[in-house]
XYZ file of C-alpha atoms in Angstrom:
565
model
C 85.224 13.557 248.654
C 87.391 16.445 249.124
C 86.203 19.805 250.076
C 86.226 22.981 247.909
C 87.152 26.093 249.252
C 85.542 28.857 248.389
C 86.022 32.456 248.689
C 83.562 34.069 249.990
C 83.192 38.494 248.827
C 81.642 40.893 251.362
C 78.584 41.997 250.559
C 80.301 45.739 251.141
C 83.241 45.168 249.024
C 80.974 44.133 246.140
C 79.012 46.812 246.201
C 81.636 49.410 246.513
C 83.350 47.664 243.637
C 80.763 47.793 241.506
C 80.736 51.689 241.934
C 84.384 52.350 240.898
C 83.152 49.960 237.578
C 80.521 51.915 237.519
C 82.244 55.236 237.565
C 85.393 54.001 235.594
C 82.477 53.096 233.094
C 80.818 56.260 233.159
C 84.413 58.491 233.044
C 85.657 56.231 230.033
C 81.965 57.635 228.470
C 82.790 60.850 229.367
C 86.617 60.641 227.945
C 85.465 58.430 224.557
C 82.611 61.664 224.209
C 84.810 63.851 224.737
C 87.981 62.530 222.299
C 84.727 62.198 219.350
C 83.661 65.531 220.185
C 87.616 67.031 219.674
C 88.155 64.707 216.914
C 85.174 66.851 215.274
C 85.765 69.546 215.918
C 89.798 68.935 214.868
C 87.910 67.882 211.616
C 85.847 71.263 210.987
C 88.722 72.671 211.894
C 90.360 71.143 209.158
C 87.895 71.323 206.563
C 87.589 75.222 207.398
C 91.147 75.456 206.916
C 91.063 73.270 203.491
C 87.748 75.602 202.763
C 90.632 78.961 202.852
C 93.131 77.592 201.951
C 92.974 75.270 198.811
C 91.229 77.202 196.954
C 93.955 80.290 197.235
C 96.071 78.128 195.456
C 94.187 76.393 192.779
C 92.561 79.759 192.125
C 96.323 81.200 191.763
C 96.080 82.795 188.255
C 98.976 81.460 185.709
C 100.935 84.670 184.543
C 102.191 84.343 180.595
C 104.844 87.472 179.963
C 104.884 88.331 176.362
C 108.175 90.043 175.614
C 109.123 91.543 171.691
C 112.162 92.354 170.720
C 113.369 95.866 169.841
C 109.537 97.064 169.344
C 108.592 100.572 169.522
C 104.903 101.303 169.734
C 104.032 100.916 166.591
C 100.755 99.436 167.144
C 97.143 100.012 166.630
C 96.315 100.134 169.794
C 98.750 103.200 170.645
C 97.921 105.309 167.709
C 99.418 104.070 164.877
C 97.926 104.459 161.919
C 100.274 102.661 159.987
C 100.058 99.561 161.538
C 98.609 96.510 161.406
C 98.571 95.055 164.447
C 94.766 93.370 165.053
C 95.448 90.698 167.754
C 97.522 92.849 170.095
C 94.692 95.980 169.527
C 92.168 93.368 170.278
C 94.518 92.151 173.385
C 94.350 95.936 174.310
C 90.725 96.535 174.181
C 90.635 94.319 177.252
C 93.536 95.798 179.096
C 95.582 98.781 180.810
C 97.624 100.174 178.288
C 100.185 102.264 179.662
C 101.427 104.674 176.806
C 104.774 106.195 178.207
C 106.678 102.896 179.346
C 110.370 103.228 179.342
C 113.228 100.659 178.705
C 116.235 101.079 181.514
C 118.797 100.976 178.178
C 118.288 100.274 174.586
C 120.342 97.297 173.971
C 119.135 94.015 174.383
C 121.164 92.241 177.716
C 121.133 94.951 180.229
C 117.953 95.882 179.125
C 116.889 92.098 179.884
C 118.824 91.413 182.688
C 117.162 94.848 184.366
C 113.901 93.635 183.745
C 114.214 90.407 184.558
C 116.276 91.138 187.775
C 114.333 94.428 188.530
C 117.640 96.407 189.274
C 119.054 99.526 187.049
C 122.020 98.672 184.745
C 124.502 100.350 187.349
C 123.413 98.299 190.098
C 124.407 94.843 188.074
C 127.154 96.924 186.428
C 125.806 94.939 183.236
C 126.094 97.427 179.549
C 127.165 94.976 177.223
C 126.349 90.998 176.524
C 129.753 89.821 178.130
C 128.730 89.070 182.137
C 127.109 87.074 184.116
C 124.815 89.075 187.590
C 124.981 86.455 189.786
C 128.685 85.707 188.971
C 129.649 89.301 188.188
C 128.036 91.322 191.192
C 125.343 89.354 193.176
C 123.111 86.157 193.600
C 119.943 88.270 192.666
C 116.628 86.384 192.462
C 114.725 86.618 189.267
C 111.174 86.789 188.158
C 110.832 83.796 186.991
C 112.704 82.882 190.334
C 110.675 84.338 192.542
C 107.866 83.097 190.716
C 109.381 79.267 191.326
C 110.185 79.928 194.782
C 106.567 80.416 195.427
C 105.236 77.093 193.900
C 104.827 78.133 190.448
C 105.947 75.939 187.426
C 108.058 78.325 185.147
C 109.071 77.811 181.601
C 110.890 80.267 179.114
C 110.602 79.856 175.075
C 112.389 81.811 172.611
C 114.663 84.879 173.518
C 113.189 85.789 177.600
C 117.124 86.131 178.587
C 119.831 87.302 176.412
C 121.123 84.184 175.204
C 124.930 83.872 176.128
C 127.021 85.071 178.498
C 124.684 87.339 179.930
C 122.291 84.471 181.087
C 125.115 81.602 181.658
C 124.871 79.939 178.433
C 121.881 78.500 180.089
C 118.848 80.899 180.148
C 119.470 80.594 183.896
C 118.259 77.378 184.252
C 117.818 75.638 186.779
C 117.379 78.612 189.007
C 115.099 80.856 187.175
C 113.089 78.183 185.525
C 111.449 74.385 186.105
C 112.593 73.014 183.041
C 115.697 73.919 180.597
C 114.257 76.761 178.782
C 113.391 76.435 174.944
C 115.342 77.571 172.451
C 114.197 77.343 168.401
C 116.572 75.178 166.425
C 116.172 77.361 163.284
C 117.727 80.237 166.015
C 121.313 79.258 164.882
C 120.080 80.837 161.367
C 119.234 83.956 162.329
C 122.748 85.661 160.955
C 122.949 83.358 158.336
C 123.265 83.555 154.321
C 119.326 82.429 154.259
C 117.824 85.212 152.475
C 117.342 84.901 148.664
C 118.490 87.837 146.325
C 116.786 88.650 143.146
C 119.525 86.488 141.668
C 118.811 83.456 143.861
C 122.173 83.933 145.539
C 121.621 83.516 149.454
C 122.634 86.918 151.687
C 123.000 87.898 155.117
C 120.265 90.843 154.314
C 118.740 93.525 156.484
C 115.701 93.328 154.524
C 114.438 89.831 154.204
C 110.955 88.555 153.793
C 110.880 84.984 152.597
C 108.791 81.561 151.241
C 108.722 79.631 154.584
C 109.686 76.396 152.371
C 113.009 77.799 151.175
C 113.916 78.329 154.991
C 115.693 76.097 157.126
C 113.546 72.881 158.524
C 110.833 75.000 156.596
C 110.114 77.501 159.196
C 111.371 80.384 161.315
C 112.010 80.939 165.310
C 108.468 82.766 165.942
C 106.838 80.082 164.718
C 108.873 77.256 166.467
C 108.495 79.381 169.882
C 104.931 80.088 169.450
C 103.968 76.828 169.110
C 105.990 75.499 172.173
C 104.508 77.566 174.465
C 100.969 76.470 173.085
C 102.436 73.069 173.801
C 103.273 74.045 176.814
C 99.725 75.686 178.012
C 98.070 72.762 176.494
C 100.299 70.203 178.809
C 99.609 72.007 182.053
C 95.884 71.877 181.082
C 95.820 68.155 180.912
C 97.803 68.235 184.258
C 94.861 70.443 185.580
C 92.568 67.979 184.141
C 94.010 64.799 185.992
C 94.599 64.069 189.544
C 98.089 64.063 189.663
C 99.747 66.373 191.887
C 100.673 69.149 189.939
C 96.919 70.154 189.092
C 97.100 72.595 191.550
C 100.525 74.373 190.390
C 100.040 77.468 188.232
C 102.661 78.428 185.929
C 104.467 81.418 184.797
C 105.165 81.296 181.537
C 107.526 83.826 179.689
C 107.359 84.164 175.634
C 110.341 85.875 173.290
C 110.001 86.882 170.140
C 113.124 87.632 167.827
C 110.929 89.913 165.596
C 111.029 93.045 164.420
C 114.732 92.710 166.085
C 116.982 92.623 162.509
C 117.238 91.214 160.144
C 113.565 91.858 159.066
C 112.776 88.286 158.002
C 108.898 87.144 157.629
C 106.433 85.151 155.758
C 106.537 87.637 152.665
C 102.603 88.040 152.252
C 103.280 90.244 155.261
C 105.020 92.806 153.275
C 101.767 93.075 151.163
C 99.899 94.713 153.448
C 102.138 97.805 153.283
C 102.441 99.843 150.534
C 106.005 100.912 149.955
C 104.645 104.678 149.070
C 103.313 105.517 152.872
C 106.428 105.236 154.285
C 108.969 108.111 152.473
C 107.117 111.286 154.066
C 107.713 108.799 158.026
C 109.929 111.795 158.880
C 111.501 114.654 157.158
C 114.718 114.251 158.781
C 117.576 113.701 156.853
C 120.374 114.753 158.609
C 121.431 114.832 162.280
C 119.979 117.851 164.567
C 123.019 120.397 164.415
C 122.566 120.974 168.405
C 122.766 117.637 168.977
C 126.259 116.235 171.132
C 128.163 114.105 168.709
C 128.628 111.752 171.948
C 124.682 110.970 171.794
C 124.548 110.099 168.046
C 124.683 105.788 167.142
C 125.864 105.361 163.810
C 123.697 102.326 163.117
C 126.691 99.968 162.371
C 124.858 96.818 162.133
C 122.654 98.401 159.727
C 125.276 99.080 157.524
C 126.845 95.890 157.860
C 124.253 93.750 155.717
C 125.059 92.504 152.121
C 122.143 94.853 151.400
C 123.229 97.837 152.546
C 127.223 97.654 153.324
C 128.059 98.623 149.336
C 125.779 101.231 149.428
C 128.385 104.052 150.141
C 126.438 105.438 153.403
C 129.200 107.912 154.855
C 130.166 107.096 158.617
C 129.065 107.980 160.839
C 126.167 109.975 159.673
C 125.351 108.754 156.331
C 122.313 109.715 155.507
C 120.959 106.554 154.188
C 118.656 107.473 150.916
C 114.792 107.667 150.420
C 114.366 104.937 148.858
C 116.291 102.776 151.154
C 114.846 104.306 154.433
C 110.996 103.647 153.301
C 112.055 100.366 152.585
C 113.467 99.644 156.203
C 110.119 101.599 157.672
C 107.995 99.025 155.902
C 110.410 95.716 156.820
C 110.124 96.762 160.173
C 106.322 97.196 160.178
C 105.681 93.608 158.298
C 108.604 91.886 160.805
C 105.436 93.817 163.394
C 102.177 92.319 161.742
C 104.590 88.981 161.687
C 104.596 88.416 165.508
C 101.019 90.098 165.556
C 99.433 86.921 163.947
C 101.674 84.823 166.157
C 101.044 86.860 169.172
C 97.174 86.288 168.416
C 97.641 82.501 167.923
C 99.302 82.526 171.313
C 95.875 84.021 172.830
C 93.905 81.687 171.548
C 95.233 79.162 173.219
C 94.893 80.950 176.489
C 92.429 81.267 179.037
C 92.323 84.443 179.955
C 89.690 84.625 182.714
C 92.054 82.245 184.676
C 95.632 84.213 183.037
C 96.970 86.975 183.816
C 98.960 88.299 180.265
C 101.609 91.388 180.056
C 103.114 92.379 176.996
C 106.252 94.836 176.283
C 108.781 95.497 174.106
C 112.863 95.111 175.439
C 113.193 98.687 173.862
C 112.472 100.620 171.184
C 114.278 101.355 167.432
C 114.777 104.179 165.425
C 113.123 104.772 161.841
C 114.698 107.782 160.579
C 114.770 110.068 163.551
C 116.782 112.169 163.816
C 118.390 110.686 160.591
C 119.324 107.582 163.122
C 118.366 104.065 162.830
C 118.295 101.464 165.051
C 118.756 101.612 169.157
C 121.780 102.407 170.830
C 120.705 105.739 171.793
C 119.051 108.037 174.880
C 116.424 109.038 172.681
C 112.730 108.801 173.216
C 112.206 106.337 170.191
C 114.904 104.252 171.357
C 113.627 103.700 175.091
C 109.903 104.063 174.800
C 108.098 100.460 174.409
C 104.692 99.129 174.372
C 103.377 97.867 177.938
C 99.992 96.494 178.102
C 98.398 94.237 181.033
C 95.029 92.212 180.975
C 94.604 90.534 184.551
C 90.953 88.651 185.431
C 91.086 90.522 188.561
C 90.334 94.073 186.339
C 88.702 93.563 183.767
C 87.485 96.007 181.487
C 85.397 96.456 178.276
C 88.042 98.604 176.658
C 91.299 99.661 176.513
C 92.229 102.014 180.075
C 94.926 104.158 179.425
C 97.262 105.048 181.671
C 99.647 108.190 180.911
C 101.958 107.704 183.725
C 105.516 107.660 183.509
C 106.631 103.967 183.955
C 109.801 101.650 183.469
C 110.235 98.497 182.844
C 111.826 97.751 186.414
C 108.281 97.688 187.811
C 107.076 94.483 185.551
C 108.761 92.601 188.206
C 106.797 94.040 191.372
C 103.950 94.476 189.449
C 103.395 90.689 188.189
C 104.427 89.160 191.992
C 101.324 91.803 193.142
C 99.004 90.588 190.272
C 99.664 86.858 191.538
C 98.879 87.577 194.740
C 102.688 86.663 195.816
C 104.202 88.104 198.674
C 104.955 91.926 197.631
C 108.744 91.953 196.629
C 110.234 94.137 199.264
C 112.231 97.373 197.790
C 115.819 97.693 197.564
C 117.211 99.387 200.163
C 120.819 97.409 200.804
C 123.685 95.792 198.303
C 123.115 92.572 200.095
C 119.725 91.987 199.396
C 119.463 88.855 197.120
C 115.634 89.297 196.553
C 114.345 93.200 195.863
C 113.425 95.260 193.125
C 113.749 99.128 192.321
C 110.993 99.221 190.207
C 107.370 100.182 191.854
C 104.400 97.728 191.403
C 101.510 99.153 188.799
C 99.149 97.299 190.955
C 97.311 100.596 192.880
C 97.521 102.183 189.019
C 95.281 98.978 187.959
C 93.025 99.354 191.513
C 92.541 103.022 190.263
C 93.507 104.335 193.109
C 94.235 107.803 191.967
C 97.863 107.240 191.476
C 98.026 107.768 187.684
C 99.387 111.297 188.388
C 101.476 112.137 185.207
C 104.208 114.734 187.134
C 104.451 111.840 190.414
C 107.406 109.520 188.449
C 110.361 109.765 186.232
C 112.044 107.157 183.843
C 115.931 106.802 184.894
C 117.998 105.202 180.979
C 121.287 104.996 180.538
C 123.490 104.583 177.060
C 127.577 103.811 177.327
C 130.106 104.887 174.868
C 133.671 104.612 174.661
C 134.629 108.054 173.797
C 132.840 111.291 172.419
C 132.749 110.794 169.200
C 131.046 107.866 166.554
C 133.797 104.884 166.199
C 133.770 101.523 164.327
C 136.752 100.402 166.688
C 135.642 100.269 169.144
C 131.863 100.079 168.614
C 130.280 103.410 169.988
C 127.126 101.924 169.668
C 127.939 98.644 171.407
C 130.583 99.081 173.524
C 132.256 96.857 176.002
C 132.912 97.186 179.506
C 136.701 97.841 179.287
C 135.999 100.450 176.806
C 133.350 102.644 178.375
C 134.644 105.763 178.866
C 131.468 107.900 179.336
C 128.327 106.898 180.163
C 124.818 109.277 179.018
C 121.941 109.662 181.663
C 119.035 110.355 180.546
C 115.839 111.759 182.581
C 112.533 111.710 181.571
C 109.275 113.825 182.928
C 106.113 114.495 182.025
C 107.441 117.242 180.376
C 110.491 116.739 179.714
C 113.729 114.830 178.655
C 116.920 115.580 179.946
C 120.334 113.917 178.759
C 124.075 114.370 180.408
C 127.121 112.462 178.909
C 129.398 112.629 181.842
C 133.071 110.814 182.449
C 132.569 107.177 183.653
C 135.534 105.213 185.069
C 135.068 101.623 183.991
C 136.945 100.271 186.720
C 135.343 101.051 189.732
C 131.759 101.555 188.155
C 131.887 105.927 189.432
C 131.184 108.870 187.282
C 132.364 112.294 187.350
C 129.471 114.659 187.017
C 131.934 117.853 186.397
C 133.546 116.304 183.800
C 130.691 116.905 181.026
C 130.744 115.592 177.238
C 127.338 116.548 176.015
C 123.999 117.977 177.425
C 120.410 117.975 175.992
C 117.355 119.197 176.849
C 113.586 118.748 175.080
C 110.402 119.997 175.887
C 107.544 117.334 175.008
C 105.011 119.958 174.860
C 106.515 121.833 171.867
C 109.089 119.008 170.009
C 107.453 115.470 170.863
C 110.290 114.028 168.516
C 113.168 115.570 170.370
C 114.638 117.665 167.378
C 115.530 120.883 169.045
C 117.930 120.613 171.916
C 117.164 123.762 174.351
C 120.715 123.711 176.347
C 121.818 126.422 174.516
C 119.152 128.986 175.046
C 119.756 130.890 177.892
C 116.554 131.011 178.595
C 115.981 127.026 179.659
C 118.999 127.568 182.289
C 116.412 127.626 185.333
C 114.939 124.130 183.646
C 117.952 122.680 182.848
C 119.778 123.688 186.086
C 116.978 122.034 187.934
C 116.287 118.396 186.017
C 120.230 118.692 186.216
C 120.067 118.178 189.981
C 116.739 116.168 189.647
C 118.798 113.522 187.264
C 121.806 113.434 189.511
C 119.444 112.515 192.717
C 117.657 109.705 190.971
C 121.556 108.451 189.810
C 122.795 108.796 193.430
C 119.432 107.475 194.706
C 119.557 104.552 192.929
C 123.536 104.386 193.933
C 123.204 105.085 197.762
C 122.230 101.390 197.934
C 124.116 99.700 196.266
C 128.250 99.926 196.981
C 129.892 97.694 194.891
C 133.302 99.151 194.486
């Protein structure tokens, strides 16, 4: 039987072995205790992080930006008694209403493209419909862009951009907005034959209210927009609702309305609700101002160009158009208002606005008779002064606050990113800057913060015209680029507005400011409506001298920047 050898352990080895197991046993304790206790507190850490962060975003507000086109304040809300404007005076009882807003120029695209891009019309170099910014003079970031590049979902229906050149043929899609913006098929019609004569015959009239079911596909661009974007806000709350991803993304949505922009056409029961008779005593001018430059008078040439008014033998350039025919436009133009009014209040119903922040303005403003002018195309106050009003969860309040502050439309940009809770867009102070703004944010006005002081900030507008006098060819009140030949700036104060047509050399984008073609100066305390130019009274020189210099700074301020040439 063979023998099995065994090995035989110390007694001492044993024991000392069973100590390191012992103490490997212990340390592995020690290590697994301490990996569960950094594992919880990596978790707290975590959830305390989720905890601060989560909720900033889903609590984001959405931001809906409610743009008109060509509408002066004639609304309820700002005094008019005229109007009939109950959804946007109800909007307003909830909201800051600032009363002396001021469009950058009164003509659609560079009025646009400055708000939209937050830069003056000399820094894009952009007075007419035929150029593209970010092809034309720089890549500048957008609102909506900015808005995008910070995780919202933006979408544009109706007129937001000028359609065109002027926004790419594209709205500036893809880099202003998420999806290809919306555009109303019936918008092709809008300079169409579509508007019925007493006759039956089909026009291209200034003065056009309508049966919806003799229109094309049986409705009108308002409509088609409005109920888009309620499309729209309805999609994103089913998003909210589900758990897919996008739940969490807010969205910026901007809203254009074509009305009261000509021609006035609207649902005709709209034209109902103003009588024909209040509108003949609007203003008792007639003809122009005799003190005003010829260089600052627009002599309405789309006006004139409808079937309904072009055989009515209105002289050019300063007509006067007749009674009869200029309380007609006054009331088209107020029903083309209660029009988007109903729409507008359609659109807030759909809303929710303890979660929305909602701004509404007007592109510019129109002349009714002032001054014996119609339409835009001017430096006047009626032609740059628009509705603004903002209603933001974050102040609320149980009616309308007013502020009296002198404001532009270049500070809609900073104001929304501030309202949002964005990081503050930083302000100009270099040509290369892609993202900036010259505007200032609203949002210490809205905090209350004492800085509603009426004398603290001016409005800067500009107007273009292609020589001194009124012209059909080429278009003094639209002119294009190549044809510029003078360019009006126009100043405005708490007190004040001052005007100076000066030369401007198209080419290199410089003016001349000895080289003078028309000067005005009005005192809002005594002539609100800007009838009596002061320049030459002697006794305004020490005024006039010193908004001349105060004008010229705020040009070359805004210049100093921005060296394009």
């Amino acid at each position: 039987m063979g023998t099995q050898s065994t090995s035989v352990v110390p007694a001492s080895w044993e024991s000392s072995q069973q100590s390191r197991i012992f103490i490997a046993v212990e340390m592995s304790s020690v290590w697994m205790l301490l990996v569960l206790v950094l594992l919880h507190l990596s978790t707290d850490l975590v959830s305390a992080s989720s905890a601060t962060t989560a909720p900033a975003t889903d609590t984001r507000p959405n931001v809906v930006m409610v743009i008109f086109d060509d509408l002066r304040p004639v609304l309820g809300a700002y005094g008019d008694t005229l109007a009939s404007t109950p959804h946007l005076d109800a909007f307003a009882q909830g909201g800051h209403v600032f009363t002396r807003a001021y469009s950058q120029q009164a003509l659609c695209a560079p009025s646009r493209n400055s708000l939209l891009t937050g830069r003056r019309p000399d820094t894009l170099h952009l007075y007419d419909f035929y150029s593209y910014w970010r092809t034309f003079v720089g890549n500048f970031t957008t609102l909506p862009q900015y808005f995008k590049e910070h995780g919202y979902h933006t979408y544009s229906c109706g007129k937001v951009f000028h359609p065109g050149l002027s926004s790419n043929n594209s709205d500036d899609y893809p880099l202003s907005w998420s999806a290809p913006a919306f555009r109303p098929r019936t918008e092709q019609y809008m300079n169409s034959p579509v508007c019925p004569d007493r006759e039956g015959v089909l026009r291209k009239n200034l003065i056009c209210p309508v049966h919806l079911q003799t229109q094309p596909y049986k409705t009108l661009p308002d409509i088609e927009s409005v109920t888009e974007a309620l499309r729209f806000v309805e999609s994103r709350k089913s998003s909210s609702s589900s758990s897919s991803s996008s739940s969490s993304i807010p969205f910026f949505l901007a809203l254009g309305f074509h009305k009261p922009h000509i021609n006035f056409r609207f649902p005709r029961q709209f034209l109902q609700r103003f009588p024909l008779q209040k509108f003949f005593n609007y203003t008792e001018d007639s003809l122009k101002p005799p003190n005003m430059p010829a260089v600052a008078w627009n002599p309405y040439t789309d006006v004139r160009a409808r079937d309904d008014f072009k055989h009515s033998n209105i002289s050019f350039p300063y007509g006067p158009i007749s009674r009869q025919q200029a309380a007609q436009i006054r009331q088209a133009y107020y029903a083309s208002v209660a029009y988007v009014d109903d729409l507008f209040g359609k659109l807030l119903a759909g809303l929710d606005l303890q979660r929305t922040v909602v701004l509404v303005l007007g592109d510019h403003g129109w002349s009714l008779g002032e001054h014996a002018e119609w339409a835009k195309y001017s430096n006047f106050e009626v032609a740059l002064r628009v509705p603004l009003i903002i209603r933001s969860p974050e102040f609320p309040v149980t009616q309308a606050k007013s502020h009296r502050a002198i404001t532009e439309l270049l500070d809609v940009f900073p104001t929304l990113v501030d309202l949002a809770g964005l990081p503050a867009l930083p302000v100009c102070t270099d040509a290369t800057a892609v993202t900036c703004g010259e505007g200032k944010s609203l949002y210490p006005q809205l905090q209350g913060l004492g800085l509603d002081l009426v004398d603290e900030h001016v409005a800067l507008s500009q107007y273009p015209r292609p020589g001194m006098l009124p012209t059909k060819h080429p278009n003094s009140d639209k002119p294009k680029l190549r044809n510029i030949k003078i360019m009006g700036y126009s100043l405005r104060t708490d007190l004040h507005r001052y005007t100076l047509w000066v030369r401007f050399h198209a080419q290199n984008f410089s003016r001349d400011w000895h080289d003078i073609y028309g000067e005005e100066l009005y005192d809002h305390r005594l002539d609100a409506a800007e009838e009596l130019n002061l320049v030459p009274m002697p006794e305004f020189d020490d005024v006039r001298q010193r908004l001349r210099r105060r004008l010229m700074a705020a040009v070359e301020l805004s210049r100093s920047s921005h060296h394009f040439e």
